[in-house]
CSV table of C-alpha atoms in Angstrom, one decimal:
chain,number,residue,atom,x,y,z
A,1,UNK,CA,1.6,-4.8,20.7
A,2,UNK,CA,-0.3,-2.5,23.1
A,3,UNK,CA,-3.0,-1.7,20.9
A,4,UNK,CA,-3.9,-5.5,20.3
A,5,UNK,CA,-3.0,-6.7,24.2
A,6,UNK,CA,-5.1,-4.1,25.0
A,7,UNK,CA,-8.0,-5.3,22.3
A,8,UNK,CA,-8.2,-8.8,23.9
A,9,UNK,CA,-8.1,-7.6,27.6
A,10,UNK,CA,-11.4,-5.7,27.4
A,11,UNK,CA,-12.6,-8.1,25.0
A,12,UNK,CA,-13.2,-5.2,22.6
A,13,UNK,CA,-12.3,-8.3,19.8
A,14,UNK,CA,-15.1,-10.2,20.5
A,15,UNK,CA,-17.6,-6.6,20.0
A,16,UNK,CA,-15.6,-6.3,16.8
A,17,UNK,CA,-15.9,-9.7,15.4
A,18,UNK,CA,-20.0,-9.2,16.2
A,19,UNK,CA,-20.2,-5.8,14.5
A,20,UNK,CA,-18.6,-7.1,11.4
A,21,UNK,CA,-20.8,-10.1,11.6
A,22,UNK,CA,-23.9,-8.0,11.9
A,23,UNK,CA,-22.4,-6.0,8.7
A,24,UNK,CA,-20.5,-2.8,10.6
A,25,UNK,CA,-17.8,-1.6,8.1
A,26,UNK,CA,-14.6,-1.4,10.5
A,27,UNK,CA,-11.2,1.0,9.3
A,28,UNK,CA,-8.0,0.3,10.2
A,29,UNK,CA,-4.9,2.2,9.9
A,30,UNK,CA,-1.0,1.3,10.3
A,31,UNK,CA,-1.6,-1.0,13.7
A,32,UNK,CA,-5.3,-0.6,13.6
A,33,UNK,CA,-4.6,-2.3,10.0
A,34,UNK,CA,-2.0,-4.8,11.8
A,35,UNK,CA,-3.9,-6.0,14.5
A,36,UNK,CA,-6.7,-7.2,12.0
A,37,UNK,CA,-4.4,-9.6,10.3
A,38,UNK,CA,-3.1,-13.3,11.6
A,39,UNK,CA,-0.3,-12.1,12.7
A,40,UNK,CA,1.6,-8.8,14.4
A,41,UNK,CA,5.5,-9.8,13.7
A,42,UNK,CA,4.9,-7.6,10.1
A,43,UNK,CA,4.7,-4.3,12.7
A,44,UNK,CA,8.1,-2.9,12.6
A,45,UNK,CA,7.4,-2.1,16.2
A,46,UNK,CA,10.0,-4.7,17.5
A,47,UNK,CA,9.5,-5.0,21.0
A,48,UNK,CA,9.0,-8.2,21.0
A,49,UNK,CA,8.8,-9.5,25.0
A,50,UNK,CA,9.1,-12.9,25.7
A,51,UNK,CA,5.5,-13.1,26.9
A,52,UNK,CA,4.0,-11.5,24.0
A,53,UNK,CA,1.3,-13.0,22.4
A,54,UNK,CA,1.4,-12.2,18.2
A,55,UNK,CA,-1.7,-13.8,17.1
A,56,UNK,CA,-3.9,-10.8,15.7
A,57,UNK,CA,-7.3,-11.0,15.1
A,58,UNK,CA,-7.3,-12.8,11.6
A,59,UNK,CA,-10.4,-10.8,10.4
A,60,UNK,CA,-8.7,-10.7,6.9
A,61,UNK,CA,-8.7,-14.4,5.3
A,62,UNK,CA,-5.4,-15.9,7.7
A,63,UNK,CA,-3.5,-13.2,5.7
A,64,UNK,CA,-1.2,-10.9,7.7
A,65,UNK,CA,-1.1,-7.4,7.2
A,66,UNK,CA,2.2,-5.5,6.2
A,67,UNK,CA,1.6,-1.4,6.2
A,68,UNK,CA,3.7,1.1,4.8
A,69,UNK,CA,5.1,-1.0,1.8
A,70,UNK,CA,8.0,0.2,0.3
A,71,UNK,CA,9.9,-2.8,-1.5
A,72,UNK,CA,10.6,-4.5,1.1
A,73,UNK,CA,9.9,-8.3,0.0
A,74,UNK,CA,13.4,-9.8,1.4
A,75,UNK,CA,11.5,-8.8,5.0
A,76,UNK,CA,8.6,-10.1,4.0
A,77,UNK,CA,9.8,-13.1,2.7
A,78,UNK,CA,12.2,-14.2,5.3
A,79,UNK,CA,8.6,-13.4,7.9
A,80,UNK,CA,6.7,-16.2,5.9
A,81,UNK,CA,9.3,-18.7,5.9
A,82,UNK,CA,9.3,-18.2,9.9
A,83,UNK,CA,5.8,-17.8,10.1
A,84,UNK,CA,4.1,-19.4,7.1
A,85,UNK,CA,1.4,-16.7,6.9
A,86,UNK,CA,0.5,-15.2,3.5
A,87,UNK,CA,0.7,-11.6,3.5
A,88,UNK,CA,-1.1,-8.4,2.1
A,89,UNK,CA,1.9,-5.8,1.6
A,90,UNK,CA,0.1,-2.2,1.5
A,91,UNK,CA,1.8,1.2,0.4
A,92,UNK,CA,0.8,4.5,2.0
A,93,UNK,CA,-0.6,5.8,-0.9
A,94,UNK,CA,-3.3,2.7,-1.0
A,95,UNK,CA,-5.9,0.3,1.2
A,96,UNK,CA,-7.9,-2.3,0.6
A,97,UNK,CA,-12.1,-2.8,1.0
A,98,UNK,CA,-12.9,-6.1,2.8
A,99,UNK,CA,-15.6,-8.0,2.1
A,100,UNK,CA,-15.6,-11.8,3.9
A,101,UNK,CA,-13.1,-12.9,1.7
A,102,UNK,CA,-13.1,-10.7,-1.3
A,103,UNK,CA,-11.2,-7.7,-1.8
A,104,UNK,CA,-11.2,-4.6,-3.8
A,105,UNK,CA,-7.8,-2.2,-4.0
A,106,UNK,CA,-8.3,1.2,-3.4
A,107,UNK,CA,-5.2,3.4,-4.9
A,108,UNK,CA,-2.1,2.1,-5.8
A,109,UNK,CA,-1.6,-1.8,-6.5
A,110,UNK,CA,-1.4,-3.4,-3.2
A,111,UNK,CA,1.1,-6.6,-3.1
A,112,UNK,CA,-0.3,-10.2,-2.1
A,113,UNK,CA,2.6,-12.7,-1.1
A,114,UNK,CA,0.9,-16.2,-0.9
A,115,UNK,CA,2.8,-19.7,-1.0
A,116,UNK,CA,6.4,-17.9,-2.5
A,117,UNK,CA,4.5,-15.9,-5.0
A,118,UNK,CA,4.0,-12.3,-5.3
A,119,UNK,CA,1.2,-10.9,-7.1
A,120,UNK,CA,0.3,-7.1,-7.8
A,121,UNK,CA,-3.3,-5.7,-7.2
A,122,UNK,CA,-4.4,-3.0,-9.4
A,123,UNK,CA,-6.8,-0.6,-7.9
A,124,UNK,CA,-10.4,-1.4,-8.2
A,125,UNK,CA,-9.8,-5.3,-9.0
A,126,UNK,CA,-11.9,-7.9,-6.5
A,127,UNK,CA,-9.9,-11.0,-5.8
A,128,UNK,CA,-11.2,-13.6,-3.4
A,129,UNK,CA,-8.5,-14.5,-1.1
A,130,UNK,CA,-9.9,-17.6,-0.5
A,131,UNK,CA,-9.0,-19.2,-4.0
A,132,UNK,CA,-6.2,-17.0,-5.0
């Protein structure tokens, strides 16, 4: 919650979305993965404060961004009933390349929850978000 309150105070997201757009390759990590997605409720960080704003970025097709995937799909179902986001649920031991709204798995298969369905993304397979 810092790290993306933080990101839209100094307006650091508008220098982001313009160094994307002019092709800049951009990395994030755990939060620094997060605070790309639609959403931040997938952070287990739950201090949630009344005034919190949980809109990320959405640099990543309107899907939200779950790190450190174990298994958990109850959570992760029970966040897109509340929310109605689609979700990209990655593992430690994987990431994803981003490309408008293509991806390409790196490591082990990444999960993509969209519309009630779960589907598993073998490493180095492209799927366009968009139409998936």
């Amino acid at each position: 919650f810092k790290l993306l309150k933080e990101i839209k105070e100094t307006k650091f997201d508008e220098k982001l979305r313009n160094f994307i757009k002019l092709g800049g390759v951009l990395y994030g990590g755990s939060a620094g993965a997060i605070v790309l997605g639609k959403d931040i409720k997938t952070s287990s960080d739950n201090n949630y404060s009344i005034n919190s704003d949980f809109s990320g970025l959405n640099l990543v097709s309107n899907f939200s961004i779950w790190c450190h995937y174990h298994g958990e799909d109850e959570s992760i179902i029970n966040y897109i009933s509340s929310t109605g986001n689609n979700v990209l649920a990655i593992s430690e031991k994987s990431g994803v390349f981003i490309n408008g709204d293509v991806i390409k798995v790196i490591g082990e298969p990444i999960v993509l929850f969209k519309e009630n369905k779960k589907q598993f993304i073998k490493e180095g397979k492209k799927i366009n978000l968009s139409i998936t």
